[in-house]
Amino acid sequence: MDYQGLAQDILKHVGGKANIVSLVHCATRLRFKLKDNALADAGLKNNPGVIMVVESGGQFQVVIGNHVHDVYSAVCLAAGINEDASPQESKGEKNNPLNRLIDIVSAIFTPFLGVMAASGILKGMLSLSVVCGWLNTESATYKIWFAASDSLFYFFPLVLGYTAGKKFGGSPFLTMAIGGALTHPLITQAFEAASQPERFLGIPVTFINYSSSVIPIIFAAWASCWLEKRCNKVFPAAMKNFFTPLVCLGVVVPLTFLVIGPAATWLSQMLAHGYQAIYAFAPWLAGTVMGAIWQICVIFGLHWGLVPIMINNLSVLGHDTLMPLLLPAVMGQVGATLGVFLSTRDAKLKVLSGSAVTAGLFGITEPAVYGVTLPNRRPFIFGCIAGGIGGAIVGFSQSNLYSFGLASIFSLAQMLPPGGMDSTVWGAIIGTVLSLVLACGLTWAFGLPRSVQSASLPTAIAGDDSILAPMSGTVLEMDQVPDATFAGGLLGKGAAIIPLNNEVRAPFYGEVASLFQTRHAIGLLSDSGIEVLIHVGIDTVKLDGQHFTAHVQPGDKIKPGDLLIEFDREAILAAGYDLATPIIVSNSDDYQGVTRVAQQSTLNSGMPFLTVER
């Protein structure tokens, strides 16, 4: 892939590098904070290297897929952005509290999400190895791998101190030092001893084990960055480089042990026990809701608000019951995508769905959702329904997760308790498999319209002088089209179709000659020299591309049945536009005549439609 070319196109559509406030990336998305979101162009999603464009949480999100880091590096290089730079807030920025929360959480956790997922998977594999008798917990092999898997979680305050410092606009190394103080061996020893009260300058201190903690260091980092900015304004340039860190360490570290830490720990415990109380009320209901709506939350970026709850549960309780509920939601979309793969004969959709299934099994569902299930609607709905049913079973089984990671096939190993397999694990397996199989079966049977299932097999063969019907619908003579230009034959001879579906498909072998920027019309050139214009609807240019999605670009080779354009038929009609679609032979003057092949009032896509007389 041409990452530099894709990076330039991304910069162009986000309003240029001058419009970028900050840029981070997660497992599949570039997350832009822009000065003016109105300058961003959602038409970027037509780039073949982009899966989808989403505006959510105050961010302009570009869904790339598995190679997001390479694209991120290319964009940073093209825009002159330092990949290690601290994100800055735009002046005067007004976000609602939810957007602020999502932005803060995603900026703090996304930089190490991949490492965190890998650590969780390694922990799960170790648990599986112990249960199967392949490893002994007293062996050096186990201890070394366990240290590798546990180090990130044990030293969470250091890692979170660094990323939180960057997000809050302070020195990340200073906030990382504060995180180091929370996990220092002296503090850990003081916590373990705790035989008598300790005092700091006469003030009682309650030592707490901050290893693996999440919330205390985030609040401490915010306090440090707030104090750092004010110290930098007071101290002269010659002094602030060492006096500012001195003041921050001398003030914030004791403040954390005296006030911030205990308060944040109490908040952590309340959050964990509050979630547990809700979950205990009706675990099956929690599973149904989370299994059904999780992928909807992912689409809008709202899932980041739940990530701290999962990590906090692991820190406070030693296990998490929220992540297991999400596994059926993920596998529901994987199953729906597999159903599309099995039912469609469209070569392009089959390749896309096949690769999306593989990515989804490993926890990356954006290619499946944005590329396969959501555009076809019913598969996405079936995936959510199956996810809710599977989630209910997992919730009823009260399955637990013992290490953090992306919801994937590896999550089942992460659910193994220290004692080995039990009913909670079997419940998770049953719920997950049922979700995948149910979504696959529903999608295979009912998920795709017949035109999509058999797209690559048109009902007729396009000859040199033939034009197949590019869509299914009711046929109109050209003089019946409610537009004087088309009805008068000024643009060429042909006929029109009032579509019954949402697709425009290739009527012959040839290539795409032109594609209107608003994607409502396309020009085609057959291998035999026939020039055809397909204009979806009357005056639909005024929609400025809304409700239209192009699947080809000028110069692309096409064959009968290839999907060219998708449109939202109901939305266009609701907007008050006539959907009569003229299919015109633009170079009619080169032929003796253009006639309809069949006279029936309705046609299916791929049936003989027009022919030219030489």
XYZ file of C-alpha atoms in Angstrom:
614
model
C 0.000 0.000 0.000
C 1.129 3.542 -0.766
C 1.097 4.917 2.784
C 2.453 8.313 1.753
C -0.251 8.760 -0.877
C -2.918 7.723 1.629
C -1.454 10.095 4.223
C -1.615 13.017 1.795
C -5.247 12.224 0.983
C -6.112 12.005 4.690
C -4.474 15.374 5.380
C -6.375 16.909 2.478
C -9.720 15.666 3.815
C -9.150 16.719 7.437
C -8.607 20.319 6.395
C -4.818 20.284 6.117
C -2.147 19.990 8.760
C -2.965 23.483 10.048
C -6.385 22.188 11.155
C -4.936 19.362 13.289
C -4.778 19.932 17.044
C -3.607 16.424 17.918
C -3.453 12.918 16.485
C -3.360 9.532 18.220
C -4.256 6.058 17.081
C -5.760 2.933 18.644
C -5.873 -0.611 17.288
C -7.648 0.343 14.057
C -8.348 4.094 13.990
C -6.619 7.420 13.538
C -8.165 9.806 16.065
C -7.905 13.465 15.078
C -8.695 16.436 17.289
C -9.379 19.251 14.812
C -9.640 23.006 15.253
C -12.679 23.105 13.003
C -14.542 19.864 12.278
C -16.506 21.644 9.548
C -13.346 21.661 7.392
C -13.151 17.843 7.484
C -14.622 15.943 4.554
C -16.344 12.596 5.156
C -15.732 11.832 1.469
C -12.422 10.405 2.673
C -14.248 7.090 3.179
C -14.231 6.628 -0.611
C -10.468 6.099 -0.469
C -9.856 2.329 -0.808
C -7.351 2.506 2.058
C -10.017 3.826 4.455
C -12.708 1.573 5.914
C -14.931 4.292 7.396
C -14.969 7.843 8.765
C -16.711 8.540 12.091
C -17.195 11.712 14.130
C -17.573 10.851 17.804
C -16.373 11.936 21.195
C -15.174 15.261 19.793
C -12.839 13.365 17.462
C -12.681 12.902 13.698
C -11.936 9.178 13.514
C -10.544 7.517 10.380
C -10.932 3.719 10.527
C -7.903 2.171 8.790
C -7.654 -1.413 10.005
C -4.700 -3.529 11.078
C -2.005 -1.370 9.437
C -3.098 1.783 11.265
C 0.328 2.364 12.845
C 2.043 2.535 9.440
C -0.543 5.039 8.219
C -0.218 6.995 11.468
C 3.549 7.282 10.999
C 3.074 8.379 7.380
C 0.542 11.058 8.394
C 2.841 12.324 11.162
C 5.713 12.511 8.680
C 3.621 14.281 6.039
C 2.178 16.775 8.531
C 5.405 17.372 10.426
C 3.889 16.007 13.657
C 6.192 14.657 16.344
C 4.834 11.201 17.186
C 5.931 11.684 20.795
C 4.483 15.172 21.136
C 1.975 15.893 23.876
C -1.562 16.461 22.578
C -2.737 20.033 23.049
C -6.261 21.251 23.575
C -7.640 23.761 21.117
C -8.372 27.154 22.600
C -11.967 27.858 23.347
C -12.881 24.255 22.778
C -16.308 23.353 24.125
C -17.091 19.686 24.569
C -19.823 18.038 26.567
C -18.653 15.985 29.574
C -19.102 12.655 27.784
C -16.932 13.783 24.863
C -14.295 15.025 27.293
C -14.302 11.728 29.167
C -14.007 9.658 25.997
C -11.222 11.883 24.688
C -9.233 11.648 27.939
C -9.657 7.897 28.323
C -8.781 7.117 24.697
C -5.702 9.366 24.782
C -4.417 7.778 28.014
C -5.054 4.111 27.182
C -4.656 3.802 23.391
C -0.842 4.203 23.232
C -0.271 0.878 25.027
C -3.494 -0.937 24.125
C -1.668 -3.444 21.904
C 0.893 -4.270 24.592
C -1.867 -4.553 27.196
C -3.810 -6.958 24.987
C -0.672 -9.001 24.306
C 0.107 -9.187 28.039
C -3.413 -10.394 28.768
C -3.229 -13.044 26.052
C 0.119 -14.288 27.401
C -1.411 -14.542 30.878
C -4.286 -16.549 29.462
C -1.930 -18.886 27.602
C 0.034 -19.446 30.812
C -3.173 -20.292 32.694
C -4.117 -22.758 29.969
C -0.630 -24.310 30.105
C -0.899 -24.795 33.868
C -4.389 -26.325 33.642
C -3.229 -28.709 30.910
C -0.145 -29.677 32.910
C 2.321 -28.305 30.373
C 3.937 -25.895 32.870
C 4.526 -25.852 36.612
C 4.101 -22.562 38.491
C 7.376 -23.207 40.321
C 9.423 -23.575 37.143
C 11.721 -20.819 35.879
C 10.027 -20.976 32.479
C 6.674 -20.103 34.021
C 8.122 -17.370 36.251
C 9.902 -15.611 33.374
C 6.835 -15.664 31.119
C 4.612 -14.615 34.020
C 6.900 -11.654 34.729
C 6.675 -10.693 31.046
C 2.874 -10.882 31.121
C 2.408 -9.173 34.503
C 4.967 -6.351 34.382
C 2.723 -3.876 32.555
C -0.163 -4.416 34.977
C 2.032 -4.379 38.087
C 3.660 -1.097 37.060
C 0.473 0.474 35.710
C 1.073 3.705 37.670
C 4.323 4.323 35.750
C 2.819 3.671 32.322
C -0.361 5.612 33.050
C 1.710 8.373 34.591
C 3.540 8.811 31.277
C 0.470 8.784 29.014
C -1.640 10.879 31.409
C 1.146 13.446 31.628
C 1.177 13.737 27.844
C -2.601 14.085 27.705
C -2.803 16.733 30.420
C -0.057 18.788 28.781
C 2.702 18.349 31.342
C 6.036 16.565 31.474
C 5.301 12.836 31.034
C 8.559 11.906 32.748
C 7.591 13.936 35.804
C 4.206 12.231 36.110
C 5.869 8.884 35.445
C 8.175 9.565 38.415
C 5.089 10.138 40.564
C 3.748 6.778 39.377
C 7.097 5.244 40.285
C 6.778 6.619 43.819
C 3.440 4.843 44.191
C 5.045 1.474 43.377
C 8.408 2.025 45.081
C 9.592 -0.955 47.184
C 9.717 1.213 50.341
C 6.036 2.065 49.969
C 5.149 -1.557 49.220
C 7.079 -2.702 52.318
C 5.365 -0.048 54.449
C 1.988 -1.273 53.236
C 2.839 -4.902 53.995
C 4.183 -4.063 57.470
C 1.426 -1.607 58.495
C 1.840 -2.630 62.131
C 1.527 0.944 63.425
C 0.337 4.267 61.949
C 2.886 6.259 59.956
C 3.052 10.050 59.795
C 4.240 12.590 57.237
C 5.181 15.892 58.925
C 2.883 14.880 61.757
C -0.035 14.033 59.444
C -1.264 10.402 59.598
C -0.570 8.413 56.432
C -2.490 5.336 55.314
C -0.313 3.267 53.009
C -2.148 1.493 50.213
C -0.896 -1.007 47.652
C -0.956 1.060 44.455
C 0.472 -1.658 42.196
C -1.903 -2.260 39.264
C -4.026 0.732 40.333
C -5.555 3.010 37.691
C -7.484 5.977 39.039
C -5.033 7.355 41.688
C -2.210 8.049 39.223
C -4.560 9.688 36.693
C -5.758 12.191 39.308
C -2.206 12.681 40.568
C -0.971 13.317 37.005
C -3.666 15.923 36.477
C -2.681 17.684 39.719
C 1.005 17.594 38.774
C 0.362 19.026 35.287
C -1.832 21.770 36.769
C 0.883 22.734 39.246
C 3.649 22.431 36.621
C 1.996 24.966 34.306
C 1.666 27.502 37.100
C 5.231 26.989 38.309
C 6.536 27.539 34.785
C 4.849 30.935 34.750
C 6.451 31.944 38.065
C 10.030 30.666 37.798
C 12.492 32.350 35.416
C 13.723 30.346 32.428
C 17.073 29.612 34.046
C 15.422 27.956 37.059
C 12.205 26.329 35.926
C 13.852 23.292 34.305
C 14.712 21.853 37.726
C 12.730 23.960 40.240
C 9.363 23.133 38.623
C 9.916 19.336 38.838
C 11.260 19.828 42.380
C 8.109 21.604 43.520
C 5.839 19.100 41.745
C 7.568 16.059 43.242
C 7.802 17.663 46.690
C 4.140 18.654 46.739
C 2.189 16.200 44.571
C 3.766 12.948 45.829
C 2.924 13.622 49.511
C -0.462 15.006 48.466
C -1.114 11.772 46.595
C -0.324 9.584 49.606
C -2.266 11.815 51.992
C -5.355 12.798 49.980
C -5.472 11.889 46.267
C -4.521 8.232 46.675
C -6.954 7.324 49.471
C -9.785 9.322 47.849
C -9.147 7.824 44.405
C -8.823 4.340 45.912
C -12.156 4.800 47.677
C -13.643 5.948 44.347
C -12.127 2.907 42.617
C -13.653 0.570 45.168
C -17.037 2.289 44.982
C -16.972 2.060 41.190
C -16.046 -1.638 41.263
C -18.549 -2.587 43.975
C -21.245 -0.408 42.399
C -20.808 -2.223 39.097
C -20.832 -5.566 40.923
C -24.105 -4.631 42.659
C -25.745 -3.814 39.317
C -24.331 -6.968 37.757
C -25.487 -9.137 40.680
C -29.064 -7.849 40.316
C -29.535 -9.616 36.969
C -26.356 -10.930 35.296
C -28.304 -12.337 32.344
C -29.923 -8.938 31.708
C -26.532 -7.197 31.845
C -25.230 -9.752 29.348
C -28.189 -9.256 27.026
C -27.826 -5.479 26.985
C -24.045 -5.383 26.633
C -23.978 -8.163 24.047
C -26.561 -6.348 21.935
C -25.294 -2.751 22.129
C -21.505 -3.139 22.400
C -20.821 -2.891 18.671
C -23.121 0.133 18.458
C -20.998 1.765 21.173
C -17.852 0.905 19.184
C -19.275 2.604 16.074
C -19.725 5.878 17.965
C -16.542 5.526 20.033
C -18.538 5.317 23.275
C -16.882 2.045 24.301
C -13.908 3.927 25.715
C -16.058 5.040 28.637
C -16.240 1.381 29.784
C -12.549 0.490 29.440
C -11.525 2.036 32.813
C -14.308 0.065 34.528
C -12.894 -3.221 33.212
C -9.330 -2.368 34.209
C -10.488 -1.038 37.580
C -12.413 -4.266 38.241
C -9.228 -6.259 37.633
C -7.267 -3.953 39.931
C -9.765 -3.891 42.812
C -11.520 -7.266 42.544
C -8.857 -9.363 40.828
C -11.283 -10.286 38.066
C -13.711 -8.629 35.638
C -17.223 -9.706 34.638
C -17.817 -7.000 32.014
C -15.351 -8.128 29.340
C -16.795 -11.681 29.107
C -20.186 -10.159 28.210
C -18.599 -8.467 25.196
C -17.143 -11.605 23.636
C -20.519 -12.759 22.210
C -21.021 -9.251 20.780
C -17.721 -9.522 18.907
C -18.337 -13.083 17.761
C -21.858 -12.141 16.680
C -20.409 -9.742 14.115
C -17.792 -12.336 13.134
C -20.568 -14.876 12.600
C -22.629 -12.411 10.554
C -19.588 -11.665 8.406
C -18.988 -15.393 7.955
C -22.618 -15.714 6.860
C -22.030 -13.042 4.219
C -18.902 -14.868 3.068
C -20.840 -18.124 2.668
C -23.900 -16.613 0.942
C -22.498 -14.014 -1.449
C -21.143 -14.723 -4.924
C -19.811 -11.200 -5.315
C -16.052 -11.752 -5.570
C -15.143 -8.402 -4.002
C -17.523 -8.845 -1.051
C -16.367 -12.435 -0.534
C -12.703 -11.388 -0.289
C -13.568 -8.502 2.047
C -15.736 -10.631 4.328
C -13.189 -13.463 4.433
C -10.393 -11.184 5.633
C -12.768 -9.443 8.079
C -13.648 -12.786 9.691
C -9.970 -13.464 10.401
C -9.430 -10.003 11.918
C -12.627 -10.320 13.976
C -11.537 -13.585 15.571
C -8.569 -11.682 16.994
C -10.760 -8.875 18.348
C -10.606 -6.336 15.494
C -14.199 -5.917 14.302
C -14.051 -2.603 12.423
C -13.370 -4.228 9.003
C -16.335 -6.563 9.578
C -18.709 -3.887 10.852
C -17.857 -1.015 8.512
C -16.967 -3.061 5.469
C -19.507 -5.905 5.558
C -22.300 -6.047 8.136
C -23.276 -2.402 8.637
C -23.501 -1.494 4.899
C -25.823 -4.493 4.390
C -27.798 -3.684 7.570
C -29.486 -7.021 8.235
C -26.201 -8.855 8.991
C -25.324 -6.156 11.535
C -28.740 -6.476 13.185
C -28.459 -10.276 13.251
C -24.994 -9.945 14.809
C -26.361 -7.690 17.567
C -29.302 -10.025 18.245
C -27.010 -13.058 18.446
C -24.626 -11.083 20.662
C -27.468 -10.287 23.070
C -28.543 -13.934 23.279
C -24.978 -15.175 23.765
C -24.312 -12.402 26.291
C -27.340 -13.503 28.328
C -25.860 -17.014 28.594
C -22.426 -15.682 29.583
C -24.017 -13.369 32.158
C -26.165 -16.183 33.580
C -22.975 -18.275 33.950
C -21.283 -15.328 35.746
C -18.067 -15.810 33.780
C -14.970 -13.908 34.914
C -11.891 -12.607 33.117
C -8.595 -12.607 35.031
C -6.427 -10.451 32.744
C -7.206 -7.598 30.389
C -7.202 -7.948 26.608
C -9.269 -7.392 23.509
C -12.404 -9.536 23.309
C -11.175 -12.318 21.027
C -10.756 -16.076 20.836
C -7.897 -15.704 23.332
C -10.332 -14.328 25.941
C -11.556 -17.856 26.667
C -8.073 -18.774 27.934
C -8.040 -15.579 30.041
C -11.250 -16.761 31.749
C -9.612 -19.852 33.224
C -9.677 -19.555 37.045
C -6.669 -20.688 39.097
C -8.434 -23.973 39.885
C -9.004 -24.916 36.239
C -12.079 -25.323 34.060
C -15.461 -24.785 35.731
C -19.063 -23.965 34.811
C -18.295 -20.264 34.312
C -15.830 -21.079 31.536
C -18.194 -23.545 29.882
C -20.936 -20.924 30.013
C -18.669 -18.444 28.221
C -17.791 -21.028 25.570
C -21.432 -21.947 24.958
C -22.580 -18.312 24.794
C -19.745 -17.346 22.451
C -20.170 -20.287 20.069
C -23.959 -19.866 20.017
C -23.594 -16.183 19.164
C -21.267 -16.942 16.243
C -23.329 -19.839 14.873
C -26.690 -18.065 15.262
C -25.487 -14.881 13.546
C -23.901 -16.909 10.758
C -27.041 -18.959 10.186
C -29.431 -15.988 10.205
C -27.209 -14.028 7.828
C -26.692 -16.975 5.503
C -30.464 -17.530 5.283
C -31.862 -13.995 5.442
C -29.004 -11.488 5.590
C -28.444 -10.517 1.953
C -30.891 -9.587 -0.803
C -30.935 -12.081 -3.658
C -29.298 -9.512 -5.938
C -26.263 -9.371 -3.673
C -26.074 -13.154 -3.214
C -25.931 -13.788 -6.959
C -24.253 -10.566 -8.002
C -21.489 -12.203 -9.985
C -23.911 -14.319 -12.021
C -26.033 -11.998 -14.191
C -28.977 -13.664 -15.884
C -27.691 -12.830 -19.348
C -24.350 -12.512 -21.075
C -23.467 -9.022 -22.260
C -22.653 -9.025 -25.965
C -20.713 -6.339 -27.805
C -23.898 -4.356 -28.506
C -25.822 -5.254 -25.326
C -26.477 -3.283 -22.165
C -27.815 -5.248 -19.205
C -30.141 -3.714 -16.609
C -27.908 -2.052 -13.971
C -30.621 -2.286 -11.319
C -33.912 -4.026 -10.560
C -37.097 -2.006 -10.938
C -39.879 -0.608 -13.090
C -38.963 0.494 -16.624
C -39.920 3.935 -18.004
C -39.625 5.214 -21.552
C -37.296 8.188 -21.690
C -40.089 10.610 -22.574
C -41.808 9.677 -19.269
C -38.859 10.869 -17.172
C -39.884 13.997 -15.202
C -36.954 16.066 -16.461
C -36.994 17.958 -19.764
C -33.308 17.431 -20.492
C -33.490 13.661 -20.196
C -36.996 13.343 -21.680
C -36.004 15.350 -24.743
C -33.074 13.065 -25.502
C -30.589 15.932 -25.334
C -28.053 13.770 -23.503
C -28.657 10.664 -25.614
C -31.124 7.844 -26.169
C -32.028 5.106 -23.710
C -34.615 4.342 -21.062
C -35.070 4.737 -17.320
C -35.656 2.449 -14.346
C -37.363 3.274 -11.057
C -35.210 1.146 -8.704
C -36.595 -1.385 -6.245
C -33.223 -1.977 -4.608
C -30.288 0.182 -3.517
C -27.594 -0.740 -6.041
C -26.173 0.157 -9.420
C -24.310 -2.712 -11.093
C -22.144 -2.904 -14.174
C -24.168 -3.542 -17.402
C -21.236 -4.821 -19.509
C -17.502 -5.465 -19.713
C -15.567 -2.220 -19.788
C -14.277 0.470 -17.466
C -15.416 3.414 -15.376
C -14.985 6.506 -17.545
C -16.121 9.076 -14.968
C -17.653 9.337 -11.519
C -19.429 12.465 -10.369
C -18.041 13.922 -7.149
C -21.509 13.614 -5.596
C -21.586 9.908 -6.565
C -25.152 10.140 -7.903
C -24.081 9.514 -11.499
C -21.449 7.448 -13.273
C -20.118 7.249 -16.820
C -19.106 3.878 -18.285
C -17.301 2.802 -21.446
C -17.793 -0.736 -22.766
C -15.019 -2.718 -24.408
C -16.929 -2.326 -27.702
C -17.062 1.483 -27.404
C -20.560 2.105 -25.972
C -20.643 5.116 -23.665
C -23.332 4.912 -20.969
C -24.426 7.437 -18.365
C -26.366 6.144 -15.328
C -27.978 9.003 -13.393
C -29.604 7.870 -10.128
C -32.703 10.002 -9.567
C -33.753 13.467 -10.696
C -31.981 16.518 -9.221
C -30.180 14.256 -6.719
C -27.024 16.271 -7.337
C -28.476 18.615 -4.704
C -27.885 15.934 -2.065
C -24.153 16.618 -2.463
C -23.256 12.956 -2.158
C -25.407 12.238 0.891
C -26.955 8.735 0.809
C -24.588 7.603 -2.004
C -21.535 5.330 -1.712
C -19.225 4.613 -4.650
C -17.452 1.245 -4.858
C -15.336 2.062 -7.925
C -13.065 4.834 -9.169
C -12.489 6.228 -12.663
C -10.286 3.842 -14.639
C -11.443 0.712 -12.801
C -12.155 -2.296 -14.992
C -15.667 -3.716 -14.634
C -17.581 -6.844 -15.625
C -21.341 -7.519 -15.654
C -22.775 -7.542 -12.154
C -19.952 -5.640 -10.419
C -21.280 -3.296 -7.725
C -20.707 0.313 -8.801
C -22.787 2.517 -6.496
C -24.943 1.962 -3.433
C -27.632 4.435 -2.394
C -30.219 4.727 0.360
C -33.467 4.462 -1.566
C -35.754 5.217 1.393
C -33.733 8.219 2.549
C -33.657 9.769 -0.939
C -37.409 9.323 -1.368
C -37.993 10.751 2.115
C -35.971 13.809 1.107
C -38.501 14.422 -1.681
C -36.506 13.330 -4.735
C -37.767 11.295 -7.690
C -35.723 8.111 -8.139
C -36.390 7.610 -11.846
C -32.914 6.641 -13.108
C -32.065 7.376 -16.753
C -29.681 4.921 -18.444
C -28.419 6.784 -21.486
C -26.145 5.878 -24.385
C -24.128 9.096 -24.445
C -22.684 8.480 -27.918
C -26.052 7.606 -29.473
C -25.110 9.559 -32.602
C -22.486 6.911 -33.382
C -25.209 4.295 -33.840
C -28.247 3.893 -36.083
C -30.464 3.397 -33.068
C -30.797 2.475 -29.387
C -33.688 0.157 -28.523
C -35.062 -1.742 -25.563
C -34.484 -5.481 -25.813
C -37.557 -6.543 -23.831
C -40.854 -4.768 -23.328
C -41.802 -6.044 -19.859
C -42.564 -3.348 -17.289
C -40.207 -4.697 -14.617
C -36.674 -6.060 -14.830
C -34.177 -7.697 -12.495
C -30.610 -6.523 -12.396
C -28.545 -8.308 -15.041
C -31.389 -8.950 -17.462
C -31.145 -7.730 -21.112
C -32.160 -4.073 -21.256
C -30.837 -2.049 -24.218
C -29.021 -2.745 -27.446
C -27.367 -0.487 -30.002
C -27.789 -0.840 -33.782
C -24.624 -0.269 -35.754
